[in-house]
Each structure stands twice: as C-alpha cells, then as structure tokens.
GROMACS .gro file of N, CA, C and O in nm:
model
  360
    1MET      N    1   3.311  -1.262   7.023
    1MET     CA    2   3.286  -1.195   6.898
    1MET      C    3   3.301  -1.290   6.782
    1MET      O    4   3.380  -1.381   6.786
    2VAL      N    5   3.231  -1.262   6.677
    2VAL     CA    6   3.234  -1.345   6.559
    2VAL      C    7   3.340  -1.296   6.460
    2VAL      O    8   3.376  -1.365   6.367
    3TYR      N    9   3.391  -1.178   6.481
    3TYR     CA   10   3.484  -1.119   6.386
    3TYR      C   11   3.597  -1.214   6.351
    3TYR      O   12   3.651  -1.281   6.435
    4HIS      N   13   3.634  -1.210   6.223
    4HIS     CA   14   3.752  -1.285   6.180
    4HIS      C   15   3.875  -1.221   6.243
    4HIS      O   16   3.970  -1.289   6.276
    5ASP      N   17   3.874  -1.093   6.257
    5ASP     CA   18   3.984  -1.019   6.318
    5ASP      C   19   3.922  -0.913   6.408
    5ASP      O   20   3.862  -0.817   6.361
    6LYS      N   21   3.933  -0.933   6.538
    6LYS     CA   22   3.867  -0.843   6.633
    6LYS      C   23   3.912  -0.699   6.619
    6LYS      O   24   3.831  -0.607   6.633
    7THR      N   25   4.039  -0.678   6.589
    7THR     CA   26   4.090  -0.541   6.575
    7THR      C   27   4.020  -0.470   6.461
    7THR      O   28   3.974  -0.356   6.475
    8ILE      N   29   4.008  -0.537   6.347
    8ILE     CA   30   3.939  -0.477   6.233
    8ILE      C   31   3.793  -0.455   6.266
    8ILE      O   32   3.735  -0.351   6.234
    9GLY      N   33   3.731  -0.552   6.332
    9GLY     CA   34   3.590  -0.538   6.371
    9GLY      C   35   3.567  -0.419   6.461
    9GLY      O   36   3.472  -0.344   6.444
   10HIS      N   37   3.657  -0.399   6.556
   10HIS     CA   38   3.645  -0.285   6.647
   10HIS      C   39   3.663  -0.154   6.572
   10HIS      O   40   3.592  -0.057   6.598
   11LYS      N   41   3.756  -0.151   6.478
   11LYS     CA   42   3.778  -0.030   6.399
   11LYS      C   43   3.655   0.003   6.315
   11LYS      O   44   3.617   0.119   6.302
   12ILE      N   45   3.593  -0.099   6.257
   12ILE     CA   46   3.474  -0.077   6.174
   12ILE      C   47   3.361  -0.022   6.260
   12ILE      O   48   3.292   0.071   6.219
   13LEU      N   49   3.340  -0.079   6.378
   13LEU     CA   50   3.236  -0.028   6.468
   13LEU      C   51   3.266   0.115   6.511
   13LEU      O   52   3.176   0.200   6.517
   14GLY      N   53   3.393   0.143   6.538
   14GLY     CA   54   3.433   0.279   6.576
   14GLY      C   55   3.409   0.376   6.463
   14GLY      O   56   3.363   0.489   6.485
   15GLU      N   57   3.440   0.334   6.340
   15GLU     CA   58   3.416   0.419   6.224
   15GLU      C   59   3.268   0.450   6.209
   15GLU      O   60   3.229   0.564   6.182
   16ALA      N   61   3.184   0.350   6.227
   16ALA     CA   62   3.039   0.371   6.218
   16ALA      C   63   2.993   0.469   6.325
   16ALA      O   64   2.913   0.559   6.298
   17ALA      N   65   3.043   0.452   6.447
   17ALA     CA   66   3.005   0.542   6.557
   17ALA      C   67   3.051   0.685   6.530
   17ALA      O   68   2.976   0.781   6.554
   18ILE      N   69   3.171   0.701   6.477
   18ILE     CA   70   3.222   0.835   6.446
   18ILE      C   71   3.140   0.900   6.335
   18ILE      O   72   3.107   1.019   6.342
   19ASN      N   73   3.104   0.820   6.233
   19ASN     CA   74   3.019   0.874   6.126
   19ASN      C   75   2.888   0.927   6.182
   19ASN      O   76   2.841   1.034   6.143
   20LEU      N   77   2.828   0.852   6.274
   20LEU     CA   78   2.702   0.895   6.335
   20LEU      C   79   2.723   1.021   6.419
   20LEU      O   80   2.642   1.113   6.415
   21ALA      N   81   2.832   1.024   6.495
   21ALA     CA   82   2.860   1.139   6.580
   21ALA      C   83   2.881   1.265   6.496
   21ALA      O   84   2.828   1.372   6.528
   22PHE      N   85   2.959   1.255   6.389
   22PHE     CA   86   2.982   1.371   6.303
   22PHE      C   87   2.853   1.418   6.235
   22PHE      O   88   2.838   1.537   6.208
   23ALA      N   89   2.761   1.324   6.212
   23ALA     CA   90   2.632   1.360   6.153
   23ALA      C   91   2.532   1.405   6.260
   23ALA      O   92   2.416   1.431   6.230
   24GLU      N   93   2.581   1.413   6.385
   24GLU     CA   94   2.500   1.453   6.500
   24GLU      C   95   2.375   1.366   6.514
   24GLU      O   96   2.267   1.414   6.545
   25GLN      N   97   2.394   1.235   6.491
   25GLN     CA   98   2.286   1.138   6.507
   25GLN      C   99   2.310   1.058   6.635
   25GLN      O  100   2.423   1.043   6.680
   26GLU      N  101   2.202   1.009   6.690
   26GLU     CA  102   2.211   0.928   6.811
   26GLU      C  103   2.283   0.797   6.779
   26GLU      O  104   2.260   0.736   6.675
   27ILE      N  105   2.370   0.755   6.868
   27ILE     CA  106   2.443   0.631   6.849
   27ILE      C  107   2.375   0.523   6.933
   27ILE      O  108   2.384   0.522   7.055
   28THR      N  109   2.304   0.437   6.864
   28THR     CA  110   2.232   0.327   6.927
   28THR      C  111   2.267   0.198   6.853
   28THR      O  112   2.330   0.201   6.747
   29LEU      N  113   2.221   0.088   6.905
   29LEU     CA  114   2.241  -0.040   6.839
   29LEU      C  115   2.184  -0.037   6.698
   29LEU      O  116   2.249  -0.075   6.601
   30VAL      N  117   2.062   0.009   6.686
   30VAL     CA  118   1.995   0.013   6.555
   30VAL      C  119   2.064   0.110   6.460
   30VAL      O  120   2.086   0.079   6.343
   31SER      N  121   2.103   0.228   6.510
   31SER     CA  122   2.168   0.325   6.421
   31SER      C  123   2.305   0.275   6.376
   31SER      O  124   2.346   0.301   6.262
   32LEU      N  125   2.376   0.202   6.461
   32LEU     CA  126   2.504   0.144   6.421
   32LEU      C  127   2.484   0.040   6.312
   32LEU      O  128   2.559   0.035   6.214
   33ILE      N  129   2.382  -0.044   6.326
   33ILE     CA  130   2.353  -0.145   6.224
   33ILE      C  131   2.317  -0.078   6.092
   33ILE      O  132   2.366  -0.118   5.986
   34ARG      N  133   2.236   0.026   6.098
   34ARG     CA  134   2.200   0.100   5.976
   34ARG      C  135   2.324   0.164   5.913
   34ARG      O  136   2.342   0.159   5.791
   35GLN      N  137   2.408   0.226   5.994
   35GLN     CA  138   2.528   0.292   5.943
   35GLN      C  139   2.622   0.191   5.879
   35GLN      O  140   2.681   0.218   5.774
   36LEU      N  141   2.636   0.075   5.938
   36LEU     CA  142   2.719  -0.029   5.878
   36LEU      C  143   2.663  -0.072   5.743
   36LEU      O  144   2.739  -0.098   5.649
   37GLY      N  145   2.531  -0.076   5.731
   37GLY     CA  146   2.468  -0.108   5.603
   37GLY      C  147   2.501  -0.004   5.498
   37GLY      O  148   2.533  -0.037   5.382
   38ILE      N  149   2.496   0.122   5.536
   38ILE     CA  150   2.530   0.232   5.445
   38ILE      C  151   2.677   0.221   5.405
   38ILE      O  152   2.712   0.238   5.287
   39MET      N  153   2.762   0.194   5.502
   39MET     CA  154   2.905   0.181   5.474
   39MET      C  155   2.930   0.068   5.374
   39MET      O  156   3.010   0.083   5.281
   40ALA      N  157   2.861  -0.045   5.391
   40ALA     CA  158   2.878  -0.158   5.301
   40ALA      C  159   2.831  -0.124   5.160
   40ALA      O  160   2.895  -0.163   5.062
   41GLU      N  161   2.719  -0.052   5.150
   41GLU     CA  162   2.666  -0.015   5.018
   41GLU      C  163   2.763   0.076   4.943
   41GLU      O  164   2.769   0.071   4.820
   42ASN      N  165   2.837   0.158   5.014
   42ASN     CA  166   2.929   0.253   4.952
   42ASN      C  167   3.071   0.201   4.936
   42ASN      O  168   3.157   0.273   4.888
   43GLU      N  169   3.095   0.078   4.978
   43GLU     CA  170   3.230   0.021   4.975
   43GLU      C  171   3.250  -0.062   4.849
   43GLU      O  172   3.163  -0.138   4.809
   44SER      N  173   3.365  -0.046   4.785
   44SER     CA  174   3.395  -0.121   4.663
   44SER      C  175   3.488  -0.240   4.688
   44SER      O  176   3.497  -0.331   4.606
   45ASN      N  177   3.557  -0.241   4.802
   45ASN     CA  178   3.650  -0.349   4.836
   45ASN      C  179   3.572  -0.466   4.895
   45ASN      O  180   3.511  -0.454   5.002
   46ASP      N  181   3.576  -0.580   4.826
   46ASP     CA  182   3.499  -0.696   4.870
   46ASP      C  183   3.539  -0.747   5.008
   46ASP      O  184   3.455  -0.791   5.086
   47ASP      N  185   3.668  -0.741   5.039
   47ASP     CA  186   3.713  -0.786   5.172
   47ASP      C  187   3.654  -0.697   5.282
   47ASP      O  188   3.610  -0.746   5.385
   48ARG      N  189   3.656  -0.568   5.257
   48ARG     CA  190   3.601  -0.475   5.357
   48ARG      C  191   3.449  -0.492   5.370
   48ARG      O  192   3.395  -0.484   5.480
   49VAL      N  193   3.381  -0.516   5.260
   49VAL     CA  194   3.236  -0.541   5.265
   49VAL      C  195   3.209  -0.663   5.354
   49VAL      O  196   3.117  -0.662   5.436
   50ALA      N  197   3.290  -0.766   5.338
   50ALA     CA  198   3.274  -0.887   5.421
   50ALA      C  199   3.300  -0.855   5.568
   50ALA      O  200   3.230  -0.906   5.657
   51GLN      N  201   3.399  -0.773   5.596
   51GLN     CA  202   3.429  -0.734   5.734
   51GLN      C  203   3.315  -0.653   5.794
   51GLN      O  204   3.278  -0.672   5.910
   52ILE      N  205   3.259  -0.563   5.716
   52ILE     CA  206   3.146  -0.482   5.763
   52ILE      C  207   3.027  -0.573   5.789
   52ILE      O  208   2.958  -0.559   5.890
   53ALA      N  209   3.002  -0.667   5.699
   53ALA     CA  210   2.891  -0.761   5.716
   53ALA      C  211   2.910  -0.844   5.842
   53ALA      O  212   2.813  -0.871   5.915
   54ASP      N  213   3.032  -0.883   5.869
   54ASP     CA  214   3.063  -0.961   5.989
   54ASP      C  215   3.032  -0.880   6.115
   54ASP      O  216   2.970  -0.930   6.210
   55ALA      N  217   3.075  -0.754   6.115
   55ALA     CA  218   3.047  -0.666   6.230
   55ALA      C  219   2.897  -0.644   6.247
   55ALA      O  220   2.844  -0.646   6.358
   56ARG      N  221   2.829  -0.625   6.136
   56ARG     CA  222   2.683  -0.603   6.139
   56ARG      C  223   2.612  -0.727   6.194
   56ARG      O  224   2.520  -0.716   6.275
   57HIS      N  225   2.656  -0.843   6.148
   57HIS     CA  226   2.597  -0.968   6.195
   57HIS      C  227   2.616  -0.983   6.346
   57HIS      O  228   2.525  -1.025   6.418
   58TRP      N  229   2.734  -0.949   6.395
   58TRP     CA  230   2.762  -0.957   6.538
   58TRP      C  231   2.668  -0.866   6.616
   58TRP      O  232   2.611  -0.906   6.718
   59LEU      N  233   2.650  -0.743   6.568
   59LEU     CA  234   2.559  -0.651   6.638
   59LEU      C  235   2.416  -0.700   6.636
   59LEU      O  236   2.343  -0.687   6.735
   60LYS      N  237   2.373  -0.756   6.524
   60LYS     CA  238   2.235  -0.807   6.514
   60LYS      C  239   2.209  -0.915   6.618
   60LYS      O  240   2.095  -0.931   6.663
   61GLY      N  241   2.311  -0.986   6.658
   61GLY     CA  242   2.296  -1.090   6.759
   61GLY      C  243   2.246  -1.036   6.892
   61GLY      O  244   2.184  -1.107   6.970
   62PHE      N  245   2.270  -0.909   6.918
   62PHE     CA  246   2.225  -0.849   7.043
   62PHE      C  247   2.078  -0.812   7.040
   62PHE      O  248   2.021  -0.778   7.143
   63ILE      N  249   2.017  -0.815   6.923
   63ILE     CA  250   1.877  -0.780   6.911
   63ILE      C  251   1.788  -0.902   6.926
   63ILE      O  252   1.674  -0.892   6.969
   64GLU      N  253   1.839  -1.017   6.891
   64GLU     CA  254   1.760  -1.139   6.901
   64GLU      C  255   1.705  -1.155   7.042
   64GLU      O  256   1.774  -1.130   7.140
   65SER      N  257   1.583  -1.199   7.053
   65SER     CA  258   1.519  -1.210   7.184
   65SER      C  259   1.594  -1.304   7.278
   65SER      O  260   1.595  -1.283   7.399
   66SER      N  261   1.658  -1.404   7.227
   66SER     CA  262   1.730  -1.497   7.313
   66SER      C  263   1.853  -1.435   7.377
   66SER      O  264   1.902  -1.485   7.477
   67THR      N  265   1.904  -1.325   7.321
   67THR     CA  266   2.024  -1.264   7.378
   67THR      C  267   1.992  -1.144   7.465
   67THR      O  268   2.083  -1.086   7.523
   68ARG      N  269   1.869  -1.105   7.476
   68ARG     CA  270   1.834  -0.986   7.554
   68ARG      C  271   1.870  -0.999   7.701
   68ARG      O  272   1.890  -0.901   7.770
   69GLU      N  273   1.876  -1.122   7.750
   69GLU     CA  274   1.906  -1.141   7.891
   69GLU      C  275   2.055  -1.143   7.920
   69GLU      O  276   2.096  -1.146   8.035
   70ARG      N  277   2.137  -1.139   7.816
   70ARG     CA  278   2.282  -1.142   7.834
   70ARG      C  279   2.330  -1.016   7.906
   70ARG      O  280   2.275  -0.909   7.893
   71ALA      N  281   2.437  -1.031   7.979
   71ALA     CA  282   2.491  -0.920   8.059
   71ALA      C  283   2.528  -0.800   7.972
   71ALA      O  284   2.515  -0.687   8.017
   72GLU      N  285   2.569  -0.824   7.848
   72GLU     CA  286   2.608  -0.714   7.761
   72GLU      C  287   2.493  -0.619   7.731
   72GLU      O  288   2.514  -0.507   7.689
   73LEU      N  289   2.371  -0.664   7.750
   73LEU     CA  290   2.255  -0.582   7.718
   73LEU      C  291   2.201  -0.506   7.838
   73LEU      O  292   2.100  -0.437   7.828
   74ASN      N  293   2.267  -0.514   7.951
   74ASN     CA  294   2.222  -0.442   8.069
   74ASN      C  295   2.215  -0.292   8.045
   74ASN      O  296   2.139  -0.222   8.109
   75TRP      N  297   2.294  -0.243   7.951
   75TRP     CA  298   2.292  -0.099   7.922
   75TRP      C  299   2.155  -0.053   7.874
   75TRP      O  300   2.119   0.062   7.892
   76LEU      N  301   2.077  -0.142   7.814
   76LEU     CA  302   1.941  -0.104   7.772
   76LEU      C  303   1.858  -0.062   7.893
   76LEU      O  304   1.786   0.036   7.889
   77VAL      N  305   1.871  -0.138   7.999
   77VAL     CA  306   1.796  -0.109   8.120
   77VAL      C  307   1.851   0.016   8.188
   77VAL      O  308   1.777   0.105   8.228
   78VAL      N  309   1.982   0.023   8.198
   78VAL     CA  310   2.047   0.134   8.266
   78VAL      C  311   2.016   0.267   8.198
   78VAL      O  312   1.990   0.368   8.263
   79THR      N  313   2.016   0.267   8.065
   79THR     CA  314   1.993   0.392   7.991
   79THR      C  315   1.846   0.419   7.968
   79THR      O  316   1.811   0.525   7.918
   80GLY      N  317   1.760   0.324   8.002
   80GLY     CA  318   1.617   0.344   7.984
   80GLY      C  319   1.571   0.329   7.841
   80GLY      O  320   1.458   0.365   7.808
   81GLN      N  321   1.654   0.273   7.756
   81GLN     CA  322   1.616   0.254   7.616
   81GLN      C  323   1.520   0.137   7.605
   81GLN      O  324   1.533   0.037   7.674
   82ALA      N  325   1.425   0.152   7.515
   82ALA     CA  326   1.331   0.043   7.493
   82ALA      C  327   1.400  -0.068   7.415
   82ALA      O  328   1.486  -0.041   7.332
   83PRO      N  329   1.365  -0.192   7.443
   83PRO     CA  330   1.421  -0.301   7.364
   83PRO      C  331   1.384  -0.284   7.217
   83PRO      O  332   1.278  -0.232   7.185
   84VAL      N  333   1.473  -0.328   7.129
   84VAL     CA  334   1.448  -0.315   6.988
   84VAL      C  335   1.417  -0.451   6.929
   84VAL      O  336   1.445  -0.555   6.989
   85THR      N  337   1.358  -0.452   6.814
   85THR     CA  338   1.328  -0.576   6.745
   85THR      C  339   1.384  -0.568   6.605
   85THR      O  340   1.422  -0.461   6.557
   86LEU      N  341   1.390  -0.681   6.537
   86LEU     CA  342   1.445  -0.684   6.403
   86LEU      C  343   1.371  -0.591   6.308
   86LEU      O  344   1.430  -0.534   6.219
   87LYS      N  345   1.241  -0.573   6.327
   87LYS     CA  346   1.165  -0.489   6.237
   87LYS      C  347   1.208  -0.342   6.243
   87LYS      O  348   1.184  -0.266   6.151
   88ASP      N  349   1.279  -0.302   6.349
   88ASP     CA  350   1.321  -0.164   6.364
   88ASP      C  351   1.429  -0.123   6.266
   88ASP      O  352   1.450  -0.004   6.246
   89TYR      N  353   1.498  -0.216   6.204
   89TYR     CA  354   1.606  -0.175   6.116
   89TYR      C  355   1.606  -0.248   5.982
   89TYR      O  356   1.699  -0.237   5.906
   90ARG      N  357   1.503  -0.319   5.950
   90ARG     CA  358   1.498  -0.386   5.820
   90ARG      C  359   1.448  -0.293   5.715
   90ARG      O  360   1.382  -0.201   5.731
   0.00000   0.00000   0.00000
C-alpha cells in the first residue's frame, strides 16, 4: 500500500464503503474512487484531504492495465465484473 498510515487508509476506505452501503449503492472499485472524490470535495481538513487522495491514488492503481494481472484483481473474474478503465470514473 502507498498509504502514509495504513490504519488511516483502511478507515478511509471503510468510510467510503459504508457511505455507499447506506446510500444503497453498489460497492465497486469505481464507486469507491468516486465516493472518495466526493469525500475530499466536502472535507475542510487539509491533512484528511491528503489522506483521502492517497487512498484514492492507491485504488486507481488497480485500474491501470499493467496491474490487471495482479492477484488482488482476481475478484473481477470471480465476480464476473467487467474490467474497468480510467474513463469510467473521470
């Protein structure tokens, strides 16, 4: 992970996932990245914005074509989800 502090990074990702769940939205890689963007836009604390950006950057690494073959992405195949591209969330 790229996080400066893995515990904070995990909490931020968990918060994004919970926000999506409470909104009854599907929790996917792209929706998590979008939710983190929304969280950053609504955040006034610069340190927290940087932490959110760090978590978002880490997630974006899983979308890059060079990382699709990594073991962490096997869930795409298992769940039958189509691979995503950067254009899906810009």
